Short mmCIF file of C-alpha atoms and ligand atoms in Angstrom, two decimals:
data_model
loop_
_atom_site.label_atom_id
_atom_site.label_comp_id
_atom_site.label_asym_id
_atom_site.label_seq_id
_atom_site.Cartn_x
_atom_site.Cartn_y
_atom_site.Cartn_z
CA MET A 1058 -26.38 27.37 -2.95
CA PRO A 1059 -24.54 24.57 -4.78
CA ASN A 1060 -26.49 22.87 -7.48
CA ASN A 1061 -27.12 19.34 -6.21
CA GLN A 1062 -29.33 18.32 -9.02
CA SER A 1063 -26.88 15.96 -10.66
CA GLN A 1064 -26.34 14.09 -7.39
CA ASN A 1065 -30.01 13.12 -7.44
CA TYR A 1066 -29.89 11.69 -10.91
CA THR A 1067 -31.27 8.14 -11.13
CA GLY A 1068 -31.21 6.34 -14.38
CA HIS A 1069 -31.97 2.75 -15.31
CA PHE A 1070 -31.76 0.00 -17.79
CA ALA A 1071 -34.90 -1.97 -18.27
CA PRO A 1072 -34.48 -5.03 -20.50
CA SER A 1073 -37.28 -7.42 -21.27
CA PRO A 1074 -36.13 -10.98 -20.77
CA THR A 1075 -37.01 -12.08 -24.27
CA GLY A 1076 -33.55 -13.22 -25.34
CA PRO A 1077 -29.83 -12.65 -24.89
CA VAL A 1078 -28.08 -9.24 -25.09
CA HIS A 1079 -27.54 -8.22 -28.71
CA PHE A 1080 -25.97 -5.09 -30.16
CA GLY A 1081 -29.25 -3.11 -29.81
CA THR A 1082 -29.56 -3.98 -26.10
CA LEU A 1083 -25.96 -3.06 -25.55
CA ILE A 1084 -26.53 0.41 -27.03
CA ALA A 1085 -29.42 1.09 -24.60
CA ALA A 1086 -27.35 -0.26 -21.70
CA VAL A 1087 -24.25 1.77 -22.63
CA GLY A 1088 -26.19 4.97 -23.32
CA SER A 1089 -28.22 4.85 -20.09
CA TYR A 1090 -25.15 3.87 -18.02
CA LEU A 1091 -22.88 6.64 -19.35
CA GLN A 1092 -25.64 9.27 -18.96
CA ALA A 1093 -26.04 8.18 -15.30
CA LYS A 1094 -22.26 8.17 -14.68
CA LYS A 1095 -21.81 11.57 -16.32
CA ASN A 1096 -24.51 12.93 -13.98
CA ASN A 1097 -22.94 11.29 -10.89
CA GLY A 1098 -26.13 9.32 -10.64
CA ALA A 1099 -27.32 5.87 -9.75
CA TRP A 1100 -28.06 3.28 -12.41
CA LEU A 1101 -30.71 0.70 -11.58
CA ILE A 1102 -31.76 -2.45 -13.35
CA ARG A 1103 -35.35 -3.47 -13.89
CA ILE A 1104 -36.30 -6.69 -15.63
CA GLU A 1105 -39.40 -5.87 -17.61
CA ASP A 1106 -41.14 -9.21 -17.48
CA VAL A 1107 -44.67 -7.87 -16.97
CA ASP A 1108 -45.62 -9.69 -20.17
CA VAL A 1109 -44.87 -13.16 -18.87
CA THR A 1110 -46.05 -14.66 -22.13
CA ARG A 1111 -42.94 -13.27 -23.91
CA LYS A 1112 -40.48 -14.25 -21.27
CA ILE A 1113 -37.73 -16.72 -22.24
CA GLU A 1114 -36.66 -18.91 -19.36
CA GLY A 1115 -33.20 -17.95 -18.13
CA ALA A 1116 -32.89 -14.81 -20.33
CA ASP A 1117 -32.79 -12.53 -17.24
CA VAL A 1118 -29.79 -14.36 -15.82
CA ASP A 1119 -28.11 -14.41 -19.19
CA ILE A 1120 -28.61 -10.62 -19.56
CA LEU A 1121 -27.26 -9.93 -16.07
CA ASN A 1122 -24.24 -12.17 -16.66
CA THR A 1123 -23.44 -10.36 -19.83
CA LEU A 1124 -23.75 -6.96 -18.18
CA GLU A 1125 -21.47 -8.13 -15.39
CA ALA A 1126 -18.88 -9.46 -17.89
CA PHE A 1127 -18.85 -6.02 -19.54
CA GLY A 1128 -18.17 -4.39 -16.18
CA PHE A 1129 -21.44 -2.51 -15.77
CA GLU A 1130 -22.04 -1.68 -12.10
CA TRP A 1131 -25.59 -1.15 -10.90
CA GLN A 1132 -27.05 -0.04 -7.59
CA GLY A 1133 -29.71 -1.62 -5.44
CA ASP A 1134 -31.74 -4.75 -5.86
CA ILE A 1135 -32.89 -5.80 -9.30
CA VAL A 1136 -36.56 -5.18 -9.72
CA TYR A 1137 -38.78 -7.75 -11.49
CA GLN A 1138 -42.06 -6.43 -12.81
CA SER A 1139 -43.63 -9.89 -12.48
CA GLU A 1140 -43.46 -9.41 -8.68
CA ARG A 1141 -45.09 -6.00 -8.58
CA SER A 1142 -48.75 -6.57 -9.49
CA GLU A 1143 -49.97 -5.04 -6.22
CA TYR A 1144 -48.46 -1.68 -7.15
CA TYR A 1145 -49.95 -1.77 -10.66
CA GLN A 1146 -53.30 -2.71 -9.14
CA GLN A 1147 -53.16 0.31 -6.79
CA ALA A 1148 -52.54 2.62 -9.72
CA LEU A 1149 -55.32 1.00 -11.70
CA ASP A 1150 -57.66 1.50 -8.72
CA GLN A 1151 -56.75 5.22 -8.68
CA LEU A 1152 -57.64 5.54 -12.34
CA ILE A 1153 -60.91 3.64 -11.79
CA THR A 1154 -61.79 6.04 -8.98
CA GLN A 1155 -61.39 8.88 -11.48
CA SER A 1156 -63.96 7.14 -13.75
CA LEU A 1157 -61.39 6.99 -16.54
CA VAL A 1158 -61.31 3.25 -17.07
CA PHE A 1159 -63.75 1.09 -19.05
CA PRO A 1160 -63.90 -2.56 -20.05
CA CYS A 1161 -63.46 -3.36 -23.72
CA ILE A 1162 -64.72 -6.44 -25.50
CA CYS A 1163 -63.66 -5.47 -29.03
CA SER A 1164 -61.90 -8.27 -30.86
CA ARG A 1165 -58.72 -7.68 -32.86
CA LYS A 1166 -60.77 -8.37 -36.00
CA GLN A 1167 -63.30 -5.67 -35.10
CA LEU A 1168 -60.55 -3.18 -34.40
CA ALA A 1169 -58.78 -4.00 -37.65
CA GLU A 1170 -62.09 -3.47 -39.50
CA SER A 1171 -62.50 -0.02 -37.95
CA ASN A 1172 -59.75 1.22 -40.24
CA SER A 1173 -58.51 3.61 -37.65
CA ASP A 1174 -55.06 3.92 -36.18
CA VAL A 1175 -56.54 4.78 -32.83
CA TYR A 1176 -59.21 2.92 -30.85
CA PRO A 1177 -62.61 4.05 -32.20
CA GLY A 1178 -64.15 4.27 -28.73
CA SER A 1179 -66.70 1.49 -29.40
CA CYS A 1180 -66.93 0.29 -25.79
CA ARG A 1181 -66.42 3.67 -24.04
CA ASP A 1182 -70.13 4.32 -23.36
CA ARG A 1183 -71.35 0.70 -23.20
CA ASN A 1184 -71.12 0.54 -19.40
CA LEU A 1185 -69.96 -3.04 -19.48
CA PRO A 1186 -69.44 -4.74 -16.13
CA GLU A 1187 -65.81 -5.19 -15.25
CA LYS A 1188 -64.99 -8.85 -15.74
CA ASN A 1189 -61.63 -10.53 -15.57
CA GLN A 1190 -61.73 -11.60 -19.18
CA HIS A 1191 -62.21 -8.02 -20.46
CA ALA A 1192 -59.39 -5.71 -21.35
CA LEU A 1193 -59.43 -2.38 -19.52
CA ARG A 1194 -58.84 0.84 -21.44
CA LEU A 1195 -57.98 4.28 -20.20
CA GLN A 1196 -60.03 7.14 -21.61
CA ALA A 1197 -57.92 9.48 -23.70
CA LYS A 1198 -58.61 13.13 -23.03
CA ASP A 1199 -58.27 15.74 -25.73
CA ILE A 1200 -54.99 17.16 -24.50
CA SER A 1201 -51.64 17.62 -26.10
CA ILE A 1202 -48.62 16.27 -24.21
CA LYS A 1203 -45.41 18.12 -25.00
CA PHE A 1204 -41.91 17.21 -23.91
CA ASN A 1205 -38.38 17.95 -24.89
CA ASP A 1206 -36.45 14.78 -25.52
CA THR A 1207 -32.77 15.05 -24.58
CA VAL A 1208 -31.73 13.63 -27.96
CA MET A 1209 -34.72 13.86 -30.27
CA GLY A 1210 -35.78 17.39 -29.25
CA ALA A 1211 -39.28 18.86 -29.00
CA GLN A 1212 -42.15 16.34 -29.20
CA SER A 1213 -45.91 16.71 -29.03
CA GLN A 1214 -48.77 14.24 -29.20
CA ASN A 1215 -52.50 14.68 -28.76
CA ILE A 1216 -53.68 11.82 -26.58
CA LYS A 1217 -57.22 11.58 -27.93
CA GLN A 1218 -56.40 12.09 -31.61
CA GLN A 1219 -53.06 10.28 -31.88
CA CYS A 1220 -53.17 7.60 -29.16
CA GLY A 1221 -56.85 6.97 -28.41
CA ASP A 1222 -58.16 5.08 -25.38
CA PHE A 1223 -55.36 2.66 -24.66
CA ILE A 1224 -55.16 -0.68 -22.81
CA ILE A 1225 -53.89 -0.60 -19.25
CA ARG A 1226 -54.88 -4.14 -18.34
CA ARG A 1227 -55.07 -6.84 -20.99
CA ARG A 1228 -57.81 -9.34 -21.43
CA ASP A 1229 -55.45 -12.06 -20.11
CA ASN A 1230 -55.35 -9.97 -16.92
CA LEU A 1231 -51.77 -8.89 -17.30
CA PHE A 1232 -51.07 -5.26 -16.66
CA ALA A 1233 -50.05 -3.39 -19.78
CA TYR A 1234 -46.46 -2.21 -20.29
CA GLN A 1235 -47.55 1.45 -20.30
CA LEU A 1236 -49.03 1.27 -16.84
CA ALA A 1237 -46.31 -0.92 -15.34
CA VAL A 1238 -43.38 1.29 -16.42
CA VAL A 1239 -45.04 4.48 -15.24
CA VAL A 1240 -45.62 3.01 -11.79
CA ASP A 1241 -42.09 1.58 -11.62
CA ASP A 1242 -40.41 4.77 -12.85
CA ALA A 1243 -42.20 6.73 -10.11
CA LEU A 1244 -41.56 4.24 -7.33
CA GLN A 1245 -37.91 3.95 -8.30
CA ASN A 1246 -37.57 7.75 -8.53
CA ILE A 1247 -36.11 7.58 -12.00
CA THR A 1248 -35.13 11.09 -13.06
CA GLU A 1249 -34.23 10.39 -16.68
CA ILE A 1250 -35.37 7.55 -18.88
CA VAL A 1251 -32.78 6.62 -21.50
CA ARG A 1252 -34.01 3.97 -23.94
CA GLY A 1253 -34.43 3.05 -27.57
CA ALA A 1254 -36.33 5.36 -29.97
CA ASP A 1255 -38.95 2.63 -30.57
CA LEU A 1256 -40.47 3.87 -27.31
CA LEU A 1257 -40.54 7.56 -28.27
CA ASP A 1258 -44.09 7.07 -29.40
CA SER A 1259 -45.12 5.62 -26.02
CA THR A 1260 -43.84 8.56 -24.06
CA ALA A 1261 -46.85 10.87 -24.36
CA ARG A 1262 -49.12 8.09 -23.05
CA GLN A 1263 -46.75 7.53 -20.15
CA ILE A 1264 -46.69 11.28 -19.31
CA TYR A 1265 -50.49 11.30 -19.53
CA LEU A 1266 -50.61 8.45 -16.99
CA GLN A 1267 -48.09 10.27 -14.72
CA GLN A 1268 -50.30 13.34 -14.73
CA LEU A 1269 -53.43 11.34 -13.86
CA LEU A 1270 -51.57 9.46 -11.09
CA HIS A 1271 -49.92 12.66 -9.78
CA TYR A 1272 -46.43 11.35 -10.39
CA PRO A 1273 -43.52 13.56 -11.42
CA THR A 1274 -42.51 13.41 -15.06
CA PRO A 1275 -38.86 12.41 -15.59
CA ASP A 1276 -36.69 13.61 -18.47
CA TYR A 1277 -36.73 11.44 -21.57
CA CYS A 1278 -33.77 10.58 -23.79
CA HIS A 1279 -34.35 8.27 -26.77
CA LEU A 1280 -31.38 6.70 -28.48
CA PRO A 1281 -31.25 5.67 -32.14
CA LEU A 1282 -32.08 2.04 -32.81
CA ALA A 1283 -29.71 -0.39 -34.47
CA ILE A 1284 -31.26 -1.30 -37.80
CA ASP A 1285 -30.31 -4.40 -39.79
CA ALA A 1286 -29.65 -4.64 -43.55
CA THR A 1287 -33.36 -5.23 -44.17
CA GLY A 1288 -34.30 -2.00 -42.39
CA ASN A 1289 -35.73 -3.68 -39.27
CA LYS A 1290 -34.83 -3.01 -35.67
CA ILE A 1291 -32.59 -5.80 -34.40
CA SER A 1292 -34.37 -7.35 -31.51
CA LYS A 1293 -33.96 -10.05 -28.92
CA SER A 1294 -37.31 -11.66 -29.68
CA GLU A 1295 -36.40 -11.86 -33.41
CA GLY A 1296 -33.27 -13.84 -32.56
CA ALA A 1297 -30.63 -11.18 -33.11
CA ALA A 1298 -27.05 -12.34 -32.65
CA LYS A 1299 -25.93 -12.53 -29.05
CA ILE A 1300 -23.08 -10.23 -28.06
CA ASP A 1301 -19.84 -12.16 -27.84
CA ILE A 1302 -18.44 -11.54 -24.37
CA ASN A 1303 -15.01 -12.80 -25.54
CA ASN A 1304 -14.85 -9.77 -27.82
CA LYS A 1305 -16.39 -7.23 -25.44
CA GLU A 1306 -13.81 -4.50 -26.01
CA LYS A 1307 -14.67 -4.39 -29.71
CA SER A 1308 -18.39 -4.46 -28.98
CA LEU A 1309 -18.19 -1.64 -26.47
CA ILE A 1310 -16.20 0.51 -28.86
CA SER A 1311 -18.75 -0.23 -31.63
CA ALA A 1312 -21.57 0.81 -29.29
CA LEU A 1313 -19.74 4.05 -28.41
CA ASN A 1314 -19.18 4.86 -32.06
CA PHE A 1315 -22.82 4.03 -32.84
CA LEU A 1316 -23.73 6.61 -30.22
CA GLY A 1317 -21.57 9.22 -31.97
CA GLN A 1318 -18.76 9.19 -29.40
CA GLN A 1319 -15.85 8.85 -31.87
CA ALA A 1320 -13.63 6.55 -29.84
CA PRO A 1321 -9.96 7.04 -30.82
CA ALA A 1322 -8.63 4.16 -32.96
CA GLU A 1323 -5.93 3.17 -30.43
CA LEU A 1324 -8.65 2.44 -27.85
CA VAL A 1325 -9.12 -0.99 -29.44
CA LYS A 1326 -5.85 -2.02 -27.86
CA SER A 1327 -7.08 -1.11 -24.37
CA ASN A 1328 -8.70 -3.32 -21.82
CA ILE A 1329 -12.39 -2.98 -20.91
CA ASN A 1330 -11.71 -0.86 -17.80
CA ASP A 1331 -9.68 1.69 -19.79
CA ILE A 1332 -12.38 1.80 -22.47
CA TRP A 1333 -14.97 2.52 -19.76
CA LYS A 1334 -12.75 5.23 -18.32
CA TRP A 1335 -12.42 6.88 -21.71
CA ALA A 1336 -16.17 6.52 -22.29
CA ILE A 1337 -17.14 8.05 -18.94
CA ASP A 1338 -14.63 10.92 -19.29
CA ASN A 1339 -15.70 11.74 -22.82
CA TRP A 1340 -19.43 10.90 -22.87
CA ASP A 1341 -21.26 13.71 -24.69
CA ILE A 1342 -24.98 13.25 -25.15
CA ASP A 1343 -25.01 15.99 -27.75
CA GLN A 1344 -22.98 13.78 -30.09
CA VAL A 1345 -25.66 11.07 -30.19
CA PRO A 1346 -27.22 11.08 -33.65
CA LYS A 1347 -30.69 12.63 -33.63
CA THR A 1348 -32.20 9.90 -35.71
CA LYS A 1349 -34.60 7.12 -34.79
CA GLY A 1350 -32.50 4.42 -36.41
CA SER A 1351 -29.05 3.83 -37.92
CA GLN A 1352 -27.95 0.84 -39.94
CA ILE A 1353 -25.20 -1.30 -38.41
N1 LIG B 2862 -38.25 -3.32 -21.76
C1 LIG B 2862 -38.06 -2.61 -22.98
C2 LIG B 2862 -37.32 -3.45 -23.98
O1 LIG B 2862 -36.53 -4.32 -23.60
C3 LIG B 2862 -37.29 -1.33 -22.77
C4 LIG B 2862 -38.01 -0.39 -21.93
C5 LIG B 2862 -37.20 0.77 -21.39
O2 LIG B 2862 -36.02 0.84 -21.65
O3 LIG B 2862 -37.79 1.57 -20.69
O4 LIG B 2862 -37.51 -3.25 -25.14
#
């Protein structure tokens, strides 16, 4: 039988609309796009605006316009997390049915005073009534989640010891990122998540949620982050420089080189379509540096 696996590949790019596309966003877009193309797969776009408090008005349109100017082609309708609360609520209800969810009234100050990297479990056995102004946490079981990241290799995290009971609905009633992405990844049938290495640490919690919700676990592929001269991740919300679409050929080649693809020097003279052609033909995930961050 022919191996049809690659035809079923579905990847995605999931920007939060917290600012314009900068070099770090471009890297995640390029890496996820080329990995989907190389696998003859679909590439979907999801606007991760579940945290509406961080949303910048118009940033979604700006991001999409920039992607279009670069020549990215995506499939299907763009999904907005802010419109999907009913799905997140259904997943939350499933977890509540399993008696794994508890309200938490701990303040940030109390948690800071606990001197623990993980939630100390203070509210777990308090049997507080579920009220809208309470955060909801998911009980962390004492299990180790192991996965093999496409770039970063073998990973393992004990949910109870290293993550602790984590928030799945915030006290302002917004669903937490961890729950929303797990629901969306499953409903969109994403087969490989390609994203920045800042989310490597979230992956075990997401797999834990997938297991509890009986969802399949996709493959994970974390790309190195672009780090600025001060050693910090460049980020939209910190006002990183917007990608100049008048100079997109140069930016795309820089992104390819950042991802270890060694674009030939003469490619700078090519137009954007030819650069994409070279990139798709030559994309090699094994060349991506196995490091969480590289200075640009
Ligand atoms: N929305 C996240 C961000 O913009 C990325 C999440 C993902 O790629 O899965 O940082």
